[in-house]
Structures are given as structure tokens and as C-alpha cells.
């Protein structure tokens, strides 16, 4: 348990940051899963509507990842890695190698 005021304040700040980070990470994971599921849906039934859904979900996920990096929730290399995972999955579905 904290004994002085500054230590008590740091505990409060750490808890506030933990909750903020958790919301960013949770929504980022949700958007990434949504993008992966849109890729699967496009792979099973390709069409213009499914392709638009994949691109929209990719855009939303990229935006959330960039915001998480900007706020400091994610390290920039981690954000780049997640964006690379998403873009490679989308590329694999939209542009299959013949």
C-alpha cells in the first residue's frame, strides 16, 4: 500500500491508463477479427459487396491501430506488425496468386 501522496496518485494514474489501454486494445482486436472474418466471407462468396466490406473493415482497423500507437497504447513496431498481418491477409484474399 502506498504511504505518501505521490505514490497514491501514481496508483490512480496507472489504473486510469490501464483502463484506457484496455479499451483501445479491445476495440482494436475486435476490428481486426472483423476484418479477418470479412476476408473469410469474401473467400467463400466473392462479390463487389463483400470486397467493399473487406476494404471498409481494413480501413477501420488501420485507423484504430494508428490511434492506439499515437496515444501510446501500442509500440509503433507492434502497430506496424498488426497492420502488416491485416494487409497480407487482405492481399491474399483479394489478389490470389494464379
Short mmCIF file of N, CA, C and O in Angstrom, two decimals:
data_model
loop_
_atom_site.label_atom_id
_atom_site.label_comp_id
_atom_site.label_asym_id
_atom_site.label_seq_id
_atom_site.Cartn_x
_atom_site.Cartn_y
_atom_site.Cartn_z
N UNK A 1 0.85 -1.19 0.00
CA UNK A 1 0.00 0.00 0.00
C UNK A 1 0.88 1.23 0.00
O UNK A 1 1.93 1.28 0.63
N UNK A 2 0.43 2.26 -0.71
CA UNK A 2 1.20 3.49 -0.83
C UNK A 2 1.16 4.27 0.48
O UNK A 2 0.15 4.32 1.18
N UNK A 3 2.31 4.87 0.82
CA UNK A 3 2.41 5.61 2.06
C UNK A 3 2.34 7.12 1.88
O UNK A 3 1.94 7.83 2.78
N UNK A 4 2.77 7.61 0.73
CA UNK A 4 2.74 9.06 0.54
C UNK A 4 1.80 9.44 -0.60
O UNK A 4 1.34 8.60 -1.36
N UNK A 5 1.54 10.73 -0.69
CA UNK A 5 0.54 11.21 -1.65
C UNK A 5 0.95 10.96 -3.09
O UNK A 5 0.11 10.63 -3.93
N UNK A 6 2.23 11.13 -3.40
CA UNK A 6 2.66 10.96 -4.78
C UNK A 6 2.52 9.50 -5.22
O UNK A 6 2.12 9.23 -6.35
N UNK A 7 2.79 8.56 -4.31
CA UNK A 7 2.63 7.15 -4.65
C UNK A 7 1.16 6.80 -4.85
O UNK A 7 0.80 6.02 -5.75
N UNK A 8 0.29 7.39 -4.03
CA UNK A 8 -1.14 7.16 -4.18
C UNK A 8 -1.63 7.71 -5.52
O UNK A 8 -2.43 7.07 -6.22
N UNK A 9 -1.12 8.88 -5.88
CA UNK A 9 -1.51 9.48 -7.15
C UNK A 9 -1.03 8.62 -8.32
O UNK A 9 -1.75 8.44 -9.30
N UNK A 10 0.18 8.09 -8.23
CA UNK A 10 0.70 7.25 -9.31
C UNK A 10 -0.15 5.99 -9.47
O UNK A 10 -0.36 5.52 -10.59
N UNK A 11 -0.63 5.43 -8.39
CA UNK A 11 -1.51 4.25 -8.45
C UNK A 11 -2.80 4.60 -9.18
O UNK A 11 -3.27 3.84 -10.04
N UNK A 12 -3.37 5.77 -8.86
CA UNK A 12 -4.59 6.19 -9.54
C UNK A 12 -4.35 6.41 -11.03
O UNK A 12 -5.17 6.02 -11.87
N UNK A 13 -3.23 7.04 -11.37
CA UNK A 13 -2.91 7.30 -12.78
C UNK A 13 -2.68 6.00 -13.52
O UNK A 13 -3.15 5.82 -14.66
N UNK A 14 -1.98 5.06 -12.89
CA UNK A 14 -1.72 3.78 -13.54
C UNK A 14 -3.02 3.02 -13.81
O UNK A 14 -3.18 2.41 -14.87
N UNK A 15 -3.95 3.08 -12.88
CA UNK A 15 -5.24 2.42 -13.07
C UNK A 15 -6.03 3.07 -14.20
O UNK A 15 -6.64 2.39 -15.03
N UNK A 16 -6.03 4.39 -14.24
CA UNK A 16 -6.72 5.12 -15.31
C UNK A 16 -6.12 4.75 -16.67
O UNK A 16 -6.85 4.47 -17.62
N UNK A 17 -4.80 4.72 -16.76
CA UNK A 17 -4.14 4.36 -18.01
C UNK A 17 -4.41 2.92 -18.40
O UNK A 17 -4.59 2.61 -19.58
N UNK A 18 -4.45 2.03 -17.41
CA UNK A 18 -4.72 0.62 -17.70
C UNK A 18 -6.10 0.44 -18.32
O UNK A 18 -6.27 -0.29 -19.30
N UNK A 19 -7.09 1.15 -17.78
CA UNK A 19 -8.44 1.06 -18.32
C UNK A 19 -8.52 1.65 -19.73
O UNK A 19 -9.18 1.10 -20.61
N UNK A 20 -7.84 2.76 -19.93
CA UNK A 20 -7.82 3.38 -21.26
C UNK A 20 -7.16 2.44 -22.27
O UNK A 20 -7.67 2.22 -23.36
N UNK A 21 -6.02 1.87 -21.89
CA UNK A 21 -5.31 0.95 -22.78
C UNK A 21 -6.17 -0.27 -23.10
O UNK A 21 -6.15 -0.77 -24.22
N UNK A 22 -6.89 -0.76 -22.11
CA UNK A 22 -7.71 -1.95 -22.31
C UNK A 22 -8.81 -1.69 -23.33
O UNK A 22 -9.09 -2.54 -24.17
N UNK A 23 -9.42 -0.49 -23.28
CA UNK A 23 -10.47 -0.19 -24.25
C UNK A 23 -9.90 -0.09 -25.66
O UNK A 23 -10.51 -0.59 -26.62
N UNK A 24 -8.75 0.55 -25.80
CA UNK A 24 -8.13 0.65 -27.12
C UNK A 24 -7.78 -0.73 -27.66
O UNK A 24 -8.06 -1.05 -28.82
N UNK A 25 -7.14 -1.55 -26.84
CA UNK A 25 -6.72 -2.88 -27.30
C UNK A 25 -7.91 -3.75 -27.63
O UNK A 25 -7.90 -4.49 -28.62
N UNK A 26 -8.96 -3.68 -26.83
CA UNK A 26 -10.13 -4.50 -27.06
C UNK A 26 -10.80 -4.11 -28.37
O UNK A 26 -11.14 -4.98 -29.19
N UNK A 27 -10.99 -2.83 -28.59
CA UNK A 27 -11.65 -2.41 -29.83
C UNK A 27 -10.77 -2.68 -31.04
O UNK A 27 -11.27 -3.04 -32.11
N UNK A 28 -9.46 -2.59 -30.87
CA UNK A 28 -8.55 -2.90 -31.96
C UNK A 28 -8.64 -4.38 -32.33
O UNK A 28 -8.73 -4.73 -33.51
N UNK A 29 -8.64 -5.25 -31.32
CA UNK A 29 -8.77 -6.69 -31.58
C UNK A 29 -10.10 -7.02 -32.25
O UNK A 29 -10.17 -7.86 -33.15
N UNK A 30 -11.16 -6.36 -31.80
CA UNK A 30 -12.48 -6.59 -32.39
C UNK A 30 -12.49 -6.22 -33.87
O UNK A 30 -12.99 -6.97 -34.70
N UNK A 31 -11.91 -5.07 -34.20
CA UNK A 31 -11.88 -4.64 -35.60
C UNK A 31 -10.99 -5.55 -36.44
O UNK A 31 -11.29 -5.81 -37.61
N UNK A 32 -9.92 -6.05 -35.85
CA UNK A 32 -9.06 -6.98 -36.59
C UNK A 32 -9.79 -8.28 -36.86
O UNK A 32 -9.74 -8.81 -37.97
N UNK A 33 -10.51 -8.80 -35.87
CA UNK A 33 -11.28 -10.03 -36.06
C UNK A 33 -12.36 -9.81 -37.11
O UNK A 33 -12.63 -10.69 -37.93
N UNK A 34 -12.97 -8.63 -37.10
CA UNK A 34 -14.00 -8.32 -38.08
C UNK A 34 -13.40 -8.31 -39.49
O UNK A 34 -14.03 -8.79 -40.44
N UNK A 35 -12.19 -7.80 -39.62
CA UNK A 35 -11.52 -7.77 -40.92
C UNK A 35 -11.18 -9.19 -41.38
O UNK A 35 -11.40 -9.54 -42.55
N UNK A 36 -10.67 -10.02 -40.47
CA UNK A 36 -10.35 -11.40 -40.83
C UNK A 36 -11.60 -12.17 -41.23
O UNK A 36 -11.59 -12.95 -42.18
N UNK A 37 -12.70 -11.95 -40.51
CA UNK A 37 -13.94 -12.65 -40.86
C UNK A 37 -14.50 -12.14 -42.19
O UNK A 37 -15.07 -12.92 -42.96
N UNK A 38 -14.31 -10.85 -42.48
CA UNK A 38 -14.74 -10.32 -43.79
C UNK A 38 -13.91 -10.95 -44.90
O UNK A 38 -14.43 -11.24 -45.98
N UNK A 39 -12.62 -11.17 -44.64
CA UNK A 39 -11.77 -11.85 -45.62
C UNK A 39 -12.25 -13.27 -45.87
O UNK A 39 -12.30 -13.73 -47.02
N UNK A 40 -12.61 -13.98 -44.81
CA UNK A 40 -13.12 -15.34 -44.95
C UNK A 40 -14.42 -15.35 -45.74
O UNK A 40 -14.64 -16.21 -46.60
N UNK A 41 -15.29 -14.38 -45.45
CA UNK A 41 -16.57 -14.30 -46.15
C UNK A 41 -16.35 -14.01 -47.63
O UNK A 41 -17.02 -14.58 -48.50
N UNK A 42 -15.40 -13.15 -47.93
CA UNK A 42 -15.12 -12.84 -49.34
C UNK A 42 -14.51 -14.06 -50.03
O UNK A 42 -14.80 -14.32 -51.19
N UNK A 43 -13.68 -14.81 -49.30
CA UNK A 43 -13.09 -16.01 -49.89
C UNK A 43 -14.12 -17.06 -50.24
O UNK A 43 -14.00 -17.77 -51.24
N UNK A 44 -15.17 -17.18 -49.42
CA UNK A 44 -16.20 -18.19 -49.69
C UNK A 44 -17.19 -17.72 -50.76
O UNK A 44 -17.60 -18.51 -51.60
N UNK A 45 -17.59 -16.45 -50.69
CA UNK A 45 -18.52 -15.93 -51.70
C UNK A 45 -18.03 -14.58 -52.20
O UNK A 45 -18.40 -13.54 -51.66
N UNK A 46 -17.16 -14.57 -53.21
CA UNK A 46 -16.64 -13.29 -53.70
C UNK A 46 -17.72 -12.49 -54.41
O UNK A 46 -18.61 -13.04 -55.05
N UNK A 47 -17.62 -11.19 -54.26
CA UNK A 47 -18.55 -10.27 -54.89
C UNK A 47 -18.15 -8.84 -54.56
O UNK A 47 -17.30 -8.60 -53.71
N UNK A 48 -18.78 -7.90 -55.22
CA UNK A 48 -18.44 -6.49 -55.00
C UNK A 48 -18.79 -6.03 -53.59
O UNK A 48 -18.05 -5.27 -52.98
N UNK A 49 -19.92 -6.49 -53.09
CA UNK A 49 -20.34 -6.08 -51.75
C UNK A 49 -19.39 -6.63 -50.69
O UNK A 49 -19.01 -5.93 -49.75
N UNK A 50 -18.98 -7.87 -50.85
CA UNK A 50 -18.04 -8.48 -49.90
C UNK A 50 -16.68 -7.80 -49.99
O UNK A 50 -16.01 -7.60 -48.97
N UNK A 51 -16.26 -7.44 -51.19
CA UNK A 51 -14.98 -6.76 -51.37
C UNK A 51 -15.01 -5.39 -50.70
O UNK A 51 -14.04 -5.00 -50.03
N UNK A 52 -16.11 -4.67 -50.82
CA UNK A 52 -16.25 -3.38 -50.16
C UNK A 52 -16.23 -3.54 -48.65
O UNK A 52 -15.66 -2.71 -47.94
N UNK A 53 -16.83 -4.61 -48.16
CA UNK A 53 -16.83 -4.88 -46.72
C UNK A 53 -15.42 -5.14 -46.21
O UNK A 53 -15.04 -4.66 -45.14
N UNK A 54 -14.64 -5.89 -46.98
CA UNK A 54 -13.25 -6.16 -46.60
C UNK A 54 -12.46 -4.87 -46.54
O UNK A 54 -11.72 -4.61 -45.57
N UNK A 55 -12.60 -4.04 -47.56
CA UNK A 55 -11.84 -2.80 -47.61
C UNK A 55 -12.26 -1.83 -46.50
O UNK A 55 -11.42 -1.17 -45.89
N UNK A 56 -13.55 -1.77 -46.20
CA UNK A 56 -14.03 -0.89 -45.13
C UNK A 56 -13.53 -1.37 -43.78
O UNK A 56 -13.08 -0.55 -42.95
N UNK A 57 -13.56 -2.68 -43.54
CA UNK A 57 -13.10 -3.18 -42.25
C UNK A 57 -11.59 -3.00 -42.11
O UNK A 57 -11.10 -2.72 -41.02
N UNK A 58 -10.85 -3.12 -43.21
CA UNK A 58 -9.40 -2.88 -43.17
C UNK A 58 -9.12 -1.43 -42.82
O UNK A 58 -8.25 -1.13 -41.99
N UNK A 59 -9.87 -0.51 -43.42
CA UNK A 59 -9.68 0.91 -43.15
C UNK A 59 -9.95 1.23 -41.68
O UNK A 59 -9.18 1.97 -41.04
N UNK A 60 -11.03 0.68 -41.13
CA UNK A 60 -11.37 0.92 -39.72
C UNK A 60 -10.30 0.37 -38.79
O UNK A 60 -9.92 1.02 -37.80
N UNK A 61 -9.82 -0.83 -39.10
CA UNK A 61 -8.79 -1.44 -38.24
C UNK A 61 -7.50 -0.64 -38.30
O UNK A 61 -6.85 -0.41 -37.26
N UNK A 62 -7.11 -0.21 -39.49
CA UNK A 62 -5.89 0.60 -39.63
C UNK A 62 -6.02 1.89 -38.82
O UNK A 62 -5.07 2.31 -38.15
N UNK A 63 -7.17 2.51 -38.88
CA UNK A 63 -7.39 3.76 -38.15
C UNK A 63 -7.25 3.54 -36.65
O UNK A 63 -6.59 4.32 -35.95
N UNK A 64 -7.85 2.46 -36.15
CA UNK A 64 -7.79 2.20 -34.71
C UNK A 64 -6.37 1.86 -34.27
O UNK A 64 -5.92 2.30 -33.21
N UNK A 65 -5.65 1.11 -35.10
CA UNK A 65 -4.26 0.77 -34.77
C UNK A 65 -3.41 2.04 -34.73
O UNK A 65 -2.61 2.24 -33.81
N UNK A 66 -3.60 2.92 -35.72
CA UNK A 66 -2.83 4.17 -35.74
C UNK A 66 -3.13 5.03 -34.53
O UNK A 66 -2.22 5.64 -33.95
N UNK A 67 -4.39 5.07 -34.12
CA UNK A 67 -4.75 5.86 -32.94
C UNK A 67 -4.14 5.26 -31.68
O UNK A 67 -3.68 5.99 -30.79
N UNK A 68 -4.11 3.94 -31.59
CA UNK A 68 -3.52 3.28 -30.41
C UNK A 68 -2.02 3.57 -30.34
O UNK A 68 -1.48 3.80 -29.25
N UNK A 69 -1.36 3.59 -31.48
CA UNK A 69 0.07 3.91 -31.50
C UNK A 69 0.28 5.37 -31.12
O UNK A 69 1.19 5.70 -30.35
N UNK A 70 -0.57 6.24 -31.64
CA UNK A 70 -0.44 7.67 -31.38
C UNK A 70 -0.61 7.98 -29.89
O UNK A 70 0.13 8.80 -29.33
N UNK A 71 -1.57 7.32 -29.25
CA UNK A 71 -1.83 7.56 -27.83
C UNK A 71 -0.75 6.93 -26.96
O UNK A 71 -0.50 7.38 -25.84
N UNK A 72 -0.10 5.89 -27.46
CA UNK A 72 0.94 5.23 -26.68
C UNK A 72 0.52 3.90 -26.11
O UNK A 72 1.20 3.34 -25.26
N UNK A 73 -0.63 3.39 -26.56
CA UNK A 73 -1.11 2.10 -26.09
C UNK A 73 -0.24 0.99 -26.68
O UNK A 73 0.10 0.03 -26.00
N UNK A 74 0.13 1.14 -27.96
CA UNK A 74 0.97 0.16 -28.64
C UNK A 74 2.29 0.81 -29.03
O UNK A 74 2.34 2.00 -29.33
N UNK A 75 3.33 0.00 -29.07
CA UNK A 75 4.60 0.44 -29.64
C UNK A 75 4.43 0.54 -31.15
O UNK A 75 3.63 -0.21 -31.74
N UNK A 76 5.16 1.44 -31.77
CA UNK A 76 4.95 1.65 -33.21
C UNK A 76 5.31 0.42 -34.03
O UNK A 76 4.68 0.15 -35.05
N UNK A 77 6.29 -0.38 -33.58
CA UNK A 77 6.62 -1.60 -34.31
C UNK A 77 5.51 -2.63 -34.18
O UNK A 77 5.23 -3.36 -35.12
N UNK A 78 4.88 -2.69 -33.01
CA UNK A 78 3.77 -3.61 -32.81
C UNK A 78 2.60 -3.21 -33.71
O UNK A 78 1.95 -4.05 -34.33
N UNK A 79 2.33 -1.91 -33.78
CA UNK A 79 1.28 -1.43 -34.66
C UNK A 79 1.56 -1.76 -36.11
O UNK A 79 0.67 -2.18 -36.85
N UNK A 80 2.81 -1.57 -36.52
CA UNK A 80 3.19 -1.88 -37.90
C UNK A 80 3.05 -3.37 -38.17
O UNK A 80 2.62 -3.79 -39.26
N UNK A 81 3.37 -4.19 -37.19
CA UNK A 81 3.26 -5.64 -37.34
C UNK A 81 1.80 -6.06 -37.51
O UNK A 81 1.47 -6.89 -38.36
N UNK A 82 0.91 -5.46 -36.71
CA UNK A 82 -0.50 -5.79 -36.81
C UNK A 82 -1.07 -5.36 -38.16
O UNK A 82 -1.86 -6.08 -38.80
N UNK A 83 -0.68 -4.17 -38.62
CA UNK A 83 -1.14 -3.68 -39.92
C UNK A 83 -0.62 -4.58 -41.04
O UNK A 83 -1.32 -4.84 -42.02
N UNK A 84 0.60 -5.07 -40.89
CA UNK A 84 1.16 -5.97 -41.89
C UNK A 84 0.39 -7.28 -41.94
O UNK A 84 0.12 -7.81 -43.02
N UNK A 85 0.04 -7.82 -40.78
CA UNK A 85 -0.76 -9.04 -40.72
C UNK A 85 -2.08 -8.86 -41.45
O UNK A 85 -2.51 -9.72 -42.24
N UNK A 86 -2.74 -7.73 -41.17
CA UNK A 86 -4.04 -7.47 -41.80
C UNK A 86 -3.90 -7.32 -43.31
O UNK A 86 -4.65 -7.92 -44.08
N UNK A 87 -2.93 -6.52 -43.74
CA UNK A 87 -2.81 -6.25 -45.17
C UNK A 87 -2.41 -7.50 -45.94
O UNK A 87 -2.86 -7.71 -47.07
N UNK A 88 -1.58 -8.36 -45.33
CA UNK A 88 -1.21 -9.59 -46.03
C UNK A 88 -2.41 -10.53 -46.15
O UNK A 88 -2.58 -11.19 -47.17
N UNK A 89 -3.26 -10.58 -45.12
CA UNK A 89 -4.46 -11.42 -45.19
C UNK A 89 -5.41 -10.90 -46.26
O UNK A 89 -5.97 -11.67 -47.04
N UNK A 90 -5.57 -9.59 -46.32
CA UNK A 90 -6.46 -9.00 -47.32
C UNK A 90 -5.88 -9.20 -48.71
O UNK A 90 -6.61 -9.55 -49.65
N UNK A 91 -4.59 -9.00 -48.85
CA UNK A 91 -3.96 -9.17 -50.16
C UNK A 91 -4.08 -10.61 -50.64
O UNK A 91 -4.32 -10.87 -51.82
N UNK A 92 -3.93 -11.55 -49.71
CA UNK A 92 -4.04 -12.96 -50.07
C UNK A 92 -5.44 -13.31 -50.59
O UNK A 92 -5.60 -14.12 -51.50
N UNK A 93 -6.46 -12.65 -50.04
CA UNK A 93 -7.82 -12.93 -50.45
C UNK A 93 -8.19 -12.18 -51.73
O UNK A 93 -8.77 -12.74 -52.65
N UNK A 94 -7.83 -10.91 -51.80
CA UNK A 94 -8.25 -10.09 -52.93
C UNK A 94 -7.42 -10.34 -54.19
O UNK A 94 -7.93 -10.23 -55.29
N UNK A 95 -6.14 -10.65 -54.00
CA UNK A 95 -5.26 -10.86 -55.15
C UNK A 95 -4.63 -12.25 -55.07
O UNK A 95 -3.44 -12.37 -54.78
N UNK A 96 -5.39 -13.30 -55.30
CA UNK A 96 -4.81 -14.64 -55.20
C UNK A 96 -3.78 -14.86 -56.31
O UNK A 96 -3.95 -14.41 -57.43
N UNK A 97 -2.71 -15.58 -55.96
CA UNK A 97 -1.69 -15.89 -56.96
C UNK A 97 -2.19 -16.99 -57.86
O UNK A 97 -2.73 -18.00 -57.41
N UNK A 98 -2.01 -16.80 -59.14
CA UNK A 98 -2.53 -17.78 -60.11
C UNK A 98 -1.64 -18.98 -60.24
O UNK A 98 -0.48 -18.96 -60.20
#
